[in-house]
Amino acid sequence: MLCWLNPDREQAAHKYESVRRRLIEMFASRGFADAERLADDTIDRVSIKVPQISVGWVGDPLHYFLAVAKMIMLENRRPAPAPLPVPEPPDSNELERQDRCLDHCLELVSQDERTVILEYVDGKKKDRHDQAEKLGISANALRIRVYQIKKTITPCIKECLGQEV
Amino acid sequence: MSQDAIDRNTLKQYLLGELSQETQLEAVEERLFTDDDVFEELQLVKEDLIEQYVKDEFTTAERRNFERNFLTTEERRADVRRAQALARYAGRKMEELRQSQEKKLSKDGDPPRPRWRWLPRRLTPAGSSVVALPLNPAWALAVAVLVTAALSFVVWRGFYYQSDLQRGLLALKSTYRLQRPVESRLTALDYAPLPNTRGNGNKQIDTLSQERAERLLRDAQNDDPGAASDHALGLYYVTQLKFDQAIPLLRKAVEAKPNDAQFQSDLGAALIEKAKADRLNGDQTTSYADLSESLEHLNRALALNPSLLEALFNRALCHQYMQLPQLAADDWRLYLTKDSQSNWADEARDRLKELETQTSKVSQNKDAAQSFLA
C-alpha cells in the first residue's frame, strides 16, 4: 500500500500519516467518537484491496480512501452525541505540573515566539488585531504564526502532560 | 480573500456540525482529502474554535454545537484541556509581566528611600531583627513619640484619608448633583434629573468639580494603575460623552475583574450611550451591535448581583432601545419591585407608563386594521 501511495518510501510514510489524519478529522467531524479506530479500519480495508485496484488506477489514491471511508460511515451508525463529562477543575498539584510542563515546553521556542504566543493566547479578539498591528503583520498572518508555534510545542506538552491533561 | 473567508466559515460550520446537507458535507470532505491548503486551514479553524470556546467567546448556539458536534473524541477534548492550561498559564505570565513593568516604572519614579542611619547601635543589636528596648529614658520618650505618631497615622489613614481615586469620584458625583450627564445609570453617580432641554440649554454642572475630578482621576490612573482607576477614569469619560476613550478603559477594568457586577453594569451603560450616539449619526448597525454587547454585560452584572439596581435600570433602557417593549416593561416592573421609593423609581414608573400606553395604541391600531380587512 505504501508503494501505491508513493514509490519513495519516505514520501509514502508521510502520505500515509497525512491520510490517517484526514480520516480521523472526517470521522470525528461526523460525530464518531471512535474516529481513530474507524480511520484504521479504512486503511486496513484499502490495504487488502490494493493488489487488485492499484494496477491501472488513475489519479490520487486518496479518492479511494475517501470512498472506503464513506462506506464505513454508512456501515457504522452515527452514535448519539455522548454527554460531555464535567471536567474536574485541576487541583493545585495538577496546576503546578501544568505550569512546569509549559515552562519546559515553551523553552523550545525563542523568547520572541514565547511573547507572541502568550500575548495572543491571553488577549481577546480586539487585542489580537492590536498585536498584529504592533508586529506589522496581518491578523491572519499572526494567526498562522501562532499556529506554527503551537505545532512546535504541542508534541512536547502532550508528552509532558500525557493525554489526560 | 473573500474566497478564503467563505472557506473558513464553511470549515467552521463543518466542524460545528452546522452543515446539514450531505452534498455540502461531501464537497468539504472531498477538498479536505485532495487539497493540502484546505486541510491546513481546517487545523487553523480548529484552533480558532478551541480558543473561542476556552475564552467563552461563542454564542449560546455555537457553544452548544461545539460541545455536541466538535467535542466528539477524547483527542479533541484533550486539545481543549491543553488550551485551557495554556490560557491560564498565559494569563498568569502576562499579569506577572505587567506587574513587573508597573513596579519598574514606579521604582524609576520614586525618590530614593531614606536610610535610618540616625538610629543608635544600641537599638539595633547586630544579628537581631528585633529592636531592643532602649535603656536610656530619652530614647524611650523618642520611641513613645514615634509610636504615637504611627498610631495617629494609622487612624488617619483608616478613617480620614482619601485616595485620589476616592476624591476624584466624590468630585465627579458633586459635578452632576443637579443634572445627570447621561440617561443610563452609572454606579458612581447619585440621582439627578436629565436636562429637559433641546439644543443648547443651560447645563447645571459644577465645572470646578468637573476639572478637579478629571485631574484626580487621571492622577489616580497614573499613580495607582489598576482596574479601579481604569473604571473610574472610564466613568469620567462617559460623563463627557467621550465613549471612544471610556469604553476601552471600562473594558480593561471588566477584563481584569470580570466578576465585579458594578464594572459590568457601567460598561453596559457606556455601550447604551454609545449606541444612542451611533444611531444619531445614522450608523444603525454599530448601534445595534453596541446594544447587544451592552445587554451581555448587563445580564452578566445581574447574574453576579441580582439586586444591582443600576444594572436592572440599564437593562430596561437597553431593551427599550432594542425595540423590545415587552422585555423592557418586564424589567421596569421588576425594578419597581426592588425600588419603589427613590427618584429613580419615579422615572421607572413614568417609562413603564409610557411603554404601556404605546403598547395599547399599537394593539388598538392592529384591531382597527383587522376589522377594516375583515
XYZ file of C-alpha atoms in Angstrom:
539
model
C 0.000 0.000 0.000
C 2.844 2.373 0.834
C 4.250 1.791 -2.613
C 0.909 2.670 -4.144
C 0.804 5.893 -2.150
C 4.261 6.883 -3.342
C 7.170 4.915 -4.769
C 9.528 6.821 -2.477
C 9.427 5.157 0.945
C 9.806 8.351 2.946
C 7.221 10.204 0.892
C 4.888 7.245 1.224
C 5.197 7.243 5.015
C 4.478 10.951 5.056
C 1.434 10.465 2.847
C 0.197 7.572 4.986
C 0.261 9.786 8.058
C -1.476 12.558 6.181
C -4.263 10.197 5.018
C -4.753 8.901 8.522
C -5.039 12.393 9.981
C -7.589 13.348 7.344
C -9.632 10.249 8.032
C -9.624 10.898 11.766
C -10.757 14.502 11.243
C -13.516 13.370 8.947
C -14.882 10.677 11.241
C -14.624 12.966 14.263
C -16.440 15.742 12.425
C -19.183 13.313 11.501
C -19.695 12.612 15.186
C -17.883 9.308 15.578
C -16.242 9.080 18.986
C -14.030 6.181 17.838
C -12.648 8.152 14.894
C -9.157 6.656 15.202
C -10.423 3.090 15.096
C -12.567 3.807 12.036
C -9.633 5.500 10.312
C -7.504 2.399 10.931
C -10.344 0.166 9.675
C -10.448 2.219 6.500
C -6.712 1.878 5.968
C -6.869 -1.890 6.628
C -9.619 -2.361 4.083
C -7.808 -0.319 1.494
C -4.575 -2.222 2.039
C -6.390 -5.529 1.411
C -7.772 -4.191 -1.862
C -4.567 -2.570 -3.067
C -3.229 -5.567 -5.070
C -6.481 -5.633 -7.071
C -7.004 -1.976 -7.660
C -3.550 -0.437 -7.819
C -2.874 -1.825 -11.268
C -4.406 0.569 -13.700
C -5.501 3.046 -11.020
C -5.503 6.569 -12.409
C -5.359 9.615 -10.139
C -4.685 10.218 -6.499
C -5.198 7.118 -4.286
C -6.750 9.458 -1.707
C -10.032 9.281 -3.620
C -10.198 5.567 -2.961
C -9.584 6.073 0.767
C -12.367 8.622 0.821
C -14.786 6.232 -0.903
C -13.997 3.412 1.537
C -14.353 5.783 4.470
C -17.827 6.741 3.233
C -18.814 3.077 3.151
C -17.547 2.575 6.671
C -19.553 5.575 7.774
C -22.681 4.037 6.301
C -21.971 0.719 7.995
C -21.444 2.330 11.378
C -24.479 4.193 12.515
C -23.534 7.547 13.899
C -23.936 7.329 17.636
C -25.934 9.851 19.598
C -23.600 12.547 20.867
C -22.091 11.470 24.127
C -22.767 13.829 27.017
C -19.766 15.936 27.788
C -18.274 14.885 31.083
C -17.974 17.747 33.524
C -14.245 18.346 33.766
C -12.818 18.237 37.242
C -11.087 21.534 37.991
C -7.390 20.841 38.268
C -6.076 20.784 41.838
C -3.029 22.784 42.908
C -0.646 19.873 42.254
C -2.012 19.491 38.763
C -1.761 23.230 38.135
C 1.865 23.171 39.242
C 2.537 20.228 36.973
C 0.920 22.030 34.043
C 2.990 25.123 34.713
C 6.214 23.122 34.896
C 5.408 21.419 31.598
C 4.552 24.685 29.906
C 7.703 26.326 31.294
C 9.715 23.468 29.884
C 7.997 23.191 26.507
C 7.998 26.914 25.819
C 11.790 26.726 26.066
C 11.619 25.040 22.662
C 10.790 28.334 21.011
C 12.588 31.660 21.009
C 11.857 34.437 23.515
C 10.099 36.435 20.763
C 7.910 33.487 19.866
C 7.080 32.916 23.532
C 5.959 36.513 23.865
C 3.898 36.243 20.687
C 2.037 33.120 21.755
C 1.455 34.193 25.371
C 0.188 37.607 24.341
C -2.026 36.035 21.679
C -3.492 33.404 23.961
C -4.048 35.902 26.760
C -5.661 38.508 24.514
C -9.178 38.916 23.249
C -10.102 39.270 19.595
C -9.538 43.012 19.605
C -6.191 42.703 21.389
C -5.025 40.328 18.663
C -5.662 42.929 15.998
C -3.572 45.366 18.032
C -0.884 42.728 18.466
C -0.769 42.035 14.718
C -0.550 45.737 14.029
C 2.283 46.084 16.524
C 4.157 43.271 14.799
C 3.473 44.805 11.398
C 1.650 41.757 10.067
C -1.947 40.943 9.215
C -4.252 39.318 11.748
C -4.305 36.164 9.619
C -0.509 36.073 9.426
C -0.383 36.319 13.219
C -2.929 33.505 13.498
C -0.770 31.291 11.282
C 2.376 32.222 13.204
C 0.770 31.245 16.495
C -0.424 28.006 14.942
C 3.143 27.202 13.868
C 4.443 27.930 17.369
C 1.756 25.678 18.824
C 2.733 22.955 16.373
C 6.258 23.147 17.737
C 5.335 22.963 21.405
C 2.272 20.693 21.320
C 4.105 17.342 20.986
C 6.221 18.317 23.994
C 3.176 19.358 26.029
C 1.366 16.162 25.057
C 4.292 14.070 26.145
C 4.842 16.002 29.344
C 1.232 16.105 30.453
C 0.031 12.929 28.793
C -3.297 12.779 27.023
C -5.118 13.157 30.335
C -4.295 16.808 30.936
C -9.540 36.980 0.032
C -13.308 36.675 0.109
C -12.931 33.107 -1.108
C -10.704 32.489 1.950
C -13.340 33.946 4.208
C -16.063 31.759 2.687
C -13.885 28.694 3.049
C -13.057 29.470 6.637
C -16.673 29.948 7.508
C -17.660 26.743 5.728
C -14.985 24.854 7.625
C -16.234 26.349 10.859
C -19.760 25.205 10.019
C -18.433 21.789 9.089
C -16.636 21.379 12.399
C -19.579 22.653 14.408
C -21.935 20.266 12.604
C -23.869 23.133 11.086
C -23.755 21.803 7.507
C -26.845 19.698 7.208
C -26.899 18.661 3.560
C -24.944 15.595 2.566
C -23.791 17.273 -0.659
C -22.249 20.138 1.328
C -20.518 17.708 3.671
C -19.165 15.660 0.793
C -17.899 18.757 -1.002
C -15.930 19.783 2.091
C -14.556 16.290 2.658
C -13.520 15.959 -0.973
C -11.463 19.119 -0.627
C -10.057 18.053 2.722
C -8.690 14.947 1.094
C -7.357 16.496 -2.046
C -6.249 19.978 -1.076
C -3.453 20.322 1.480
C -4.196 24.006 1.969
C -7.787 23.282 2.912
C -6.695 20.624 5.372
C -4.182 23.032 6.897
C -6.872 25.707 7.107
C -9.121 23.212 8.882
C -6.433 22.804 11.540
C -6.293 26.574 11.972
C -10.064 26.817 12.231
C -9.997 24.056 14.846
C -7.509 26.097 16.853
C -9.699 29.197 16.471
C -12.760 27.315 17.702
C -10.924 25.894 20.691
C -9.612 29.351 21.581
C -13.099 30.819 21.280
C -14.524 28.073 23.473
C -11.839 28.487 26.128
C -12.286 32.264 26.140
C -16.067 31.968 26.232
C -16.414 33.943 23.011
C -19.127 31.746 21.491
C -22.789 32.497 21.179
C -25.032 30.094 23.060
C -25.859 28.167 19.878
C -22.209 27.915 18.826
C -21.216 26.692 22.271
C -23.922 24.057 22.183
C -22.859 22.901 18.698
C -19.226 22.870 19.731
C -19.909 20.681 22.734
C -22.288 18.419 20.874
C -20.622 18.117 17.476
C -16.989 19.065 17.911
C -16.017 17.514 21.213
C -16.715 14.074 19.842
C -13.380 12.427 20.506
C -11.124 12.152 23.503
C -8.316 13.697 21.464
C -10.315 16.848 20.800
C -11.260 17.088 24.461
C -7.606 16.780 25.377
C -6.879 19.597 22.905
C -9.361 21.774 24.797
C -7.841 20.911 28.155
C -4.365 21.770 26.888
C -5.698 25.058 25.514
C -7.266 25.815 28.900
C -3.952 25.126 30.623
C -2.104 27.344 28.148
C -4.666 30.152 28.527
C -4.369 30.069 32.304
C -0.586 29.993 32.090
C -0.502 32.857 29.571
C -2.857 34.923 31.740
C -0.610 34.484 34.737
C 2.603 35.183 32.833
C 1.219 38.293 31.184
C -0.074 39.544 34.532
C 3.382 38.981 36.065
C 4.928 40.850 33.168
C 2.512 43.744 33.559
C 3.147 43.907 37.282
C 6.908 43.849 36.880
C 6.669 46.623 34.293
C 4.481 48.655 36.625
C 6.870 48.067 39.521
C 9.803 49.066 37.378
C 8.021 52.231 36.326
C 7.115 53.150 39.889
C 10.635 52.338 41.082
C 12.112 54.601 38.417
C 9.772 57.412 39.502
C 10.246 57.042 43.287
C 12.700 59.188 45.218
C 15.468 57.186 46.914
C 14.338 55.740 50.218
C 15.886 57.374 53.288
C 18.223 55.204 55.277
C 17.643 55.373 59.004
C 21.276 55.910 59.875
C 20.481 58.031 62.887
C 19.257 55.047 64.920
C 21.827 54.243 67.587
C 23.528 50.884 67.505
C 22.033 50.032 70.880
C 18.579 49.997 69.346
C 19.516 47.563 66.609
C 21.809 44.932 68.014
C 23.915 43.144 65.421
C 22.356 39.934 64.221
C 18.943 40.777 65.626
C 15.977 41.858 63.602
C 14.093 42.858 66.735
C 14.643 46.311 68.110
C 15.976 46.076 71.629
C 14.350 48.158 74.350
C 16.311 51.320 74.960
C 17.856 51.721 78.308
C 18.149 55.461 78.064
C 14.921 57.341 79.166
C 15.448 59.924 76.423
C 15.266 57.177 73.824
C 12.209 55.708 75.498
C 10.482 59.062 75.114
C 11.536 59.258 71.463
C 10.152 55.790 70.791
C 6.896 56.673 72.565
C 6.528 59.753 70.366
C 7.191 57.668 67.283
C 4.669 55.024 68.292
C 2.035 57.697 68.985
C 2.737 59.278 65.613
C 2.483 55.906 63.889
C -0.813 55.142 65.619
C -2.170 58.554 64.650
C -1.170 57.855 61.073
C -2.964 54.510 61.125
C -6.130 56.140 62.489
C -5.947 58.966 59.966
C -5.321 56.561 57.118
C -8.165 54.315 58.208
C -10.817 56.917 58.926
C -9.973 60.192 57.236
C -7.551 59.592 54.393
C -8.975 59.604 50.882
C -7.033 58.494 47.874
C -7.041 60.445 44.611
C -9.453 57.838 43.305
C -11.947 58.368 46.118
C -11.641 62.145 45.945
C -11.972 62.037 42.174
C -15.180 60.025 42.379
C -16.586 62.377 45.006
C -15.772 65.332 42.765
C -17.486 63.555 39.867
C -20.573 62.981 41.996
C -20.561 66.623 43.004
C -20.246 67.736 39.351
C -23.539 66.112 38.445
C -25.565 66.567 41.608
C -28.138 68.789 39.867
C -28.269 67.260 36.446
C -27.057 63.897 35.242
C -24.960 63.688 32.121
C -26.424 60.528 30.581
C -29.713 58.702 30.584
C -28.243 55.405 31.841
C -27.338 54.833 35.481
C -23.695 54.987 36.442
C -22.758 53.362 39.726
C -20.695 56.364 40.816
C -23.455 58.959 40.478
C -26.491 59.714 42.616
C -29.863 60.523 41.162
C -30.203 63.766 39.268
C -32.763 64.536 36.575
C -31.870 64.551 32.930
C -31.611 68.013 31.339
C -35.003 68.931 29.977
C -33.608 70.947 27.118
C -33.326 70.742 23.388
C -30.267 72.150 21.699
C -28.014 74.313 23.826
C -29.842 74.526 27.086
C -28.271 75.605 30.324
C -26.098 72.921 31.765
C -26.348 72.769 35.521
C -22.991 71.243 36.193
C -20.297 72.258 38.612
C -17.373 72.905 36.277
C -14.846 73.377 39.092
C -15.672 69.933 40.473
C -15.510 68.568 36.963
C -11.974 69.853 36.437
C -10.989 68.543 39.833
C -12.498 65.132 39.078
C -10.614 64.912 35.814
C -7.297 65.853 37.398
C -7.676 63.486 40.347
C -8.862 60.532 38.298
C -6.046 60.969 35.787
C -3.564 61.126 38.662
C -5.088 58.030 40.206
C -4.689 56.148 36.956
C -1.065 57.254 36.629
C -0.008 56.699 40.208
C -2.047 53.673 41.095
C -2.892 51.870 37.864
C -5.360 49.029 38.002
C -8.938 48.036 37.395
C -10.411 50.519 39.908
C -8.645 53.536 38.451
C -9.388 52.433 34.855
C -13.035 52.072 35.794
C -13.167 55.476 37.479
C -11.487 57.329 34.615
C -13.712 55.417 32.185
C -16.752 56.734 34.064
C -15.407 60.239 33.843
C -15.149 59.908 30.047
C -18.704 58.565 29.877
C -19.925 61.701 31.593
C -18.043 63.690 28.955
C -19.694 61.572 26.230
C -16.221 60.515 25.061
C -17.197 56.925 24.508
C -14.163 56.021 22.392
C -11.987 56.782 25.413
C -14.396 55.485 28.017
C -15.220 52.061 26.603
C -11.646 50.716 26.255
C -10.952 51.696 29.877
C -14.166 50.133 31.149
C -13.464 47.007 29.087
C -9.997 46.806 30.601
C -11.473 47.023 34.076
C -14.021 44.313 33.267
C -11.325 42.074 31.813
C -9.244 42.498 34.942
C -12.204 41.913 37.255
C -14.906 40.084 35.321
C -16.828 39.258 38.489
C -17.337 42.855 39.506
C -21.028 43.496 38.878
C -20.633 47.282 39.036
C -17.894 47.254 36.395
C -20.115 45.125 34.157
C -23.079 47.439 34.689
C -21.085 50.585 33.923
C -19.666 49.098 30.733
C -23.230 48.183 29.763
C -24.302 51.785 30.449
C -21.463 53.234 28.361
C -22.406 50.976 25.445
C -26.051 52.105 25.598
C -24.940 55.727 25.408
C -22.594 54.953 22.530
C -25.391 53.104 20.726
C -27.584 56.196 21.022
C -24.809 58.368 19.611
C -24.240 55.891 16.748
C -27.950 55.939 15.954
C -27.941 59.740 15.808
C -25.050 59.509 13.364
C -27.086 57.131 11.186
C -24.967 54.080 11.990
C -27.727 51.622 12.855
C -25.572 48.504 12.520
C -22.955 49.593 15.026
C -25.685 50.887 17.266
C -27.389 47.509 17.373
C -24.067 45.737 17.952
C -23.352 48.069 20.891
C -26.758 47.367 22.384
C -26.268 43.616 22.028
C -22.917 43.822 23.775
C -24.405 46.067 26.426
C -27.116 43.518 27.108
C -24.495 40.808 27.607
C -22.689 42.887 30.230
C -25.905 43.873 31.985
C -27.075 40.270 32.110
C -23.697 39.306 33.494
C -23.926 42.055 36.132
C -27.359 40.827 37.185
C -26.188 37.237 37.267
C -23.440 38.346 39.629
C -25.680 40.567 41.700
C -29.441 40.328 41.026
C -30.071 43.283 43.337
C -27.858 45.724 41.488
C -30.395 48.445 40.721
C -28.145 50.270 38.254
C -27.845 47.151 36.089
C -31.575 46.499 36.182
C -32.394 50.093 35.289
C -29.890 49.993 32.428
C -31.174 46.667 31.118
C -34.692 48.054 30.935
C -33.327 51.001 28.937
C -31.295 48.685 26.738
C -34.365 46.569 25.926
C -36.261 49.737 25.136
C -33.618 50.893 22.655
C -33.514 47.415 21.158
C -37.228 47.855 20.374
C -38.214 45.086 22.756
C -41.037 46.819 24.648
C -42.347 43.697 26.343
C -38.956 42.843 27.847
C -38.381 46.481 28.759
C -41.747 46.656 30.538
C -40.941 43.437 32.427
C -37.637 44.938 33.565
C -39.265 48.191 34.703
C -41.829 46.203 36.684
C -39.065 44.108 38.233
C -37.152 47.276 39.030
C -40.156 48.717 40.842
C -40.459 45.621 42.994
C -36.925 46.265 44.215
C -37.052 50.059 44.462
C -40.383 51.817 44.724
C -39.437 54.962 46.630
C -36.480 56.695 45.041
C -36.373 59.296 42.291
C -35.074 56.554 40.028
C -38.257 54.625 40.793
C -40.377 57.631 39.741
C -38.521 57.675 36.464
C -39.007 53.934 36.047
C -42.785 54.357 36.650
C -43.006 57.101 34.017
C -41.169 54.976 31.477
C -43.314 51.945 32.187
C -46.473 54.021 31.812
C -45.222 55.382 28.508
C -44.472 51.877 27.259
C -47.887 50.591 28.302
C -49.583 53.488 26.514
C -47.603 52.782 23.358
C -48.393 49.073 23.520
C -52.089 49.713 23.955
C -52.086 52.179 20.999
C -50.380 49.592 18.790
C -52.898 46.957 19.758
C -55.805 49.359 19.069
C -54.375 50.137 15.623
C -53.983 46.426 14.959
C -57.611 45.801 15.931
C -58.754 48.642 13.698
C -56.746 47.286 10.775
C -58.134 43.788 11.309
C -61.726 44.963 11.454
C -61.094 47.038 8.302
C -59.737 43.998 6.474
C -62.436 41.656 7.756
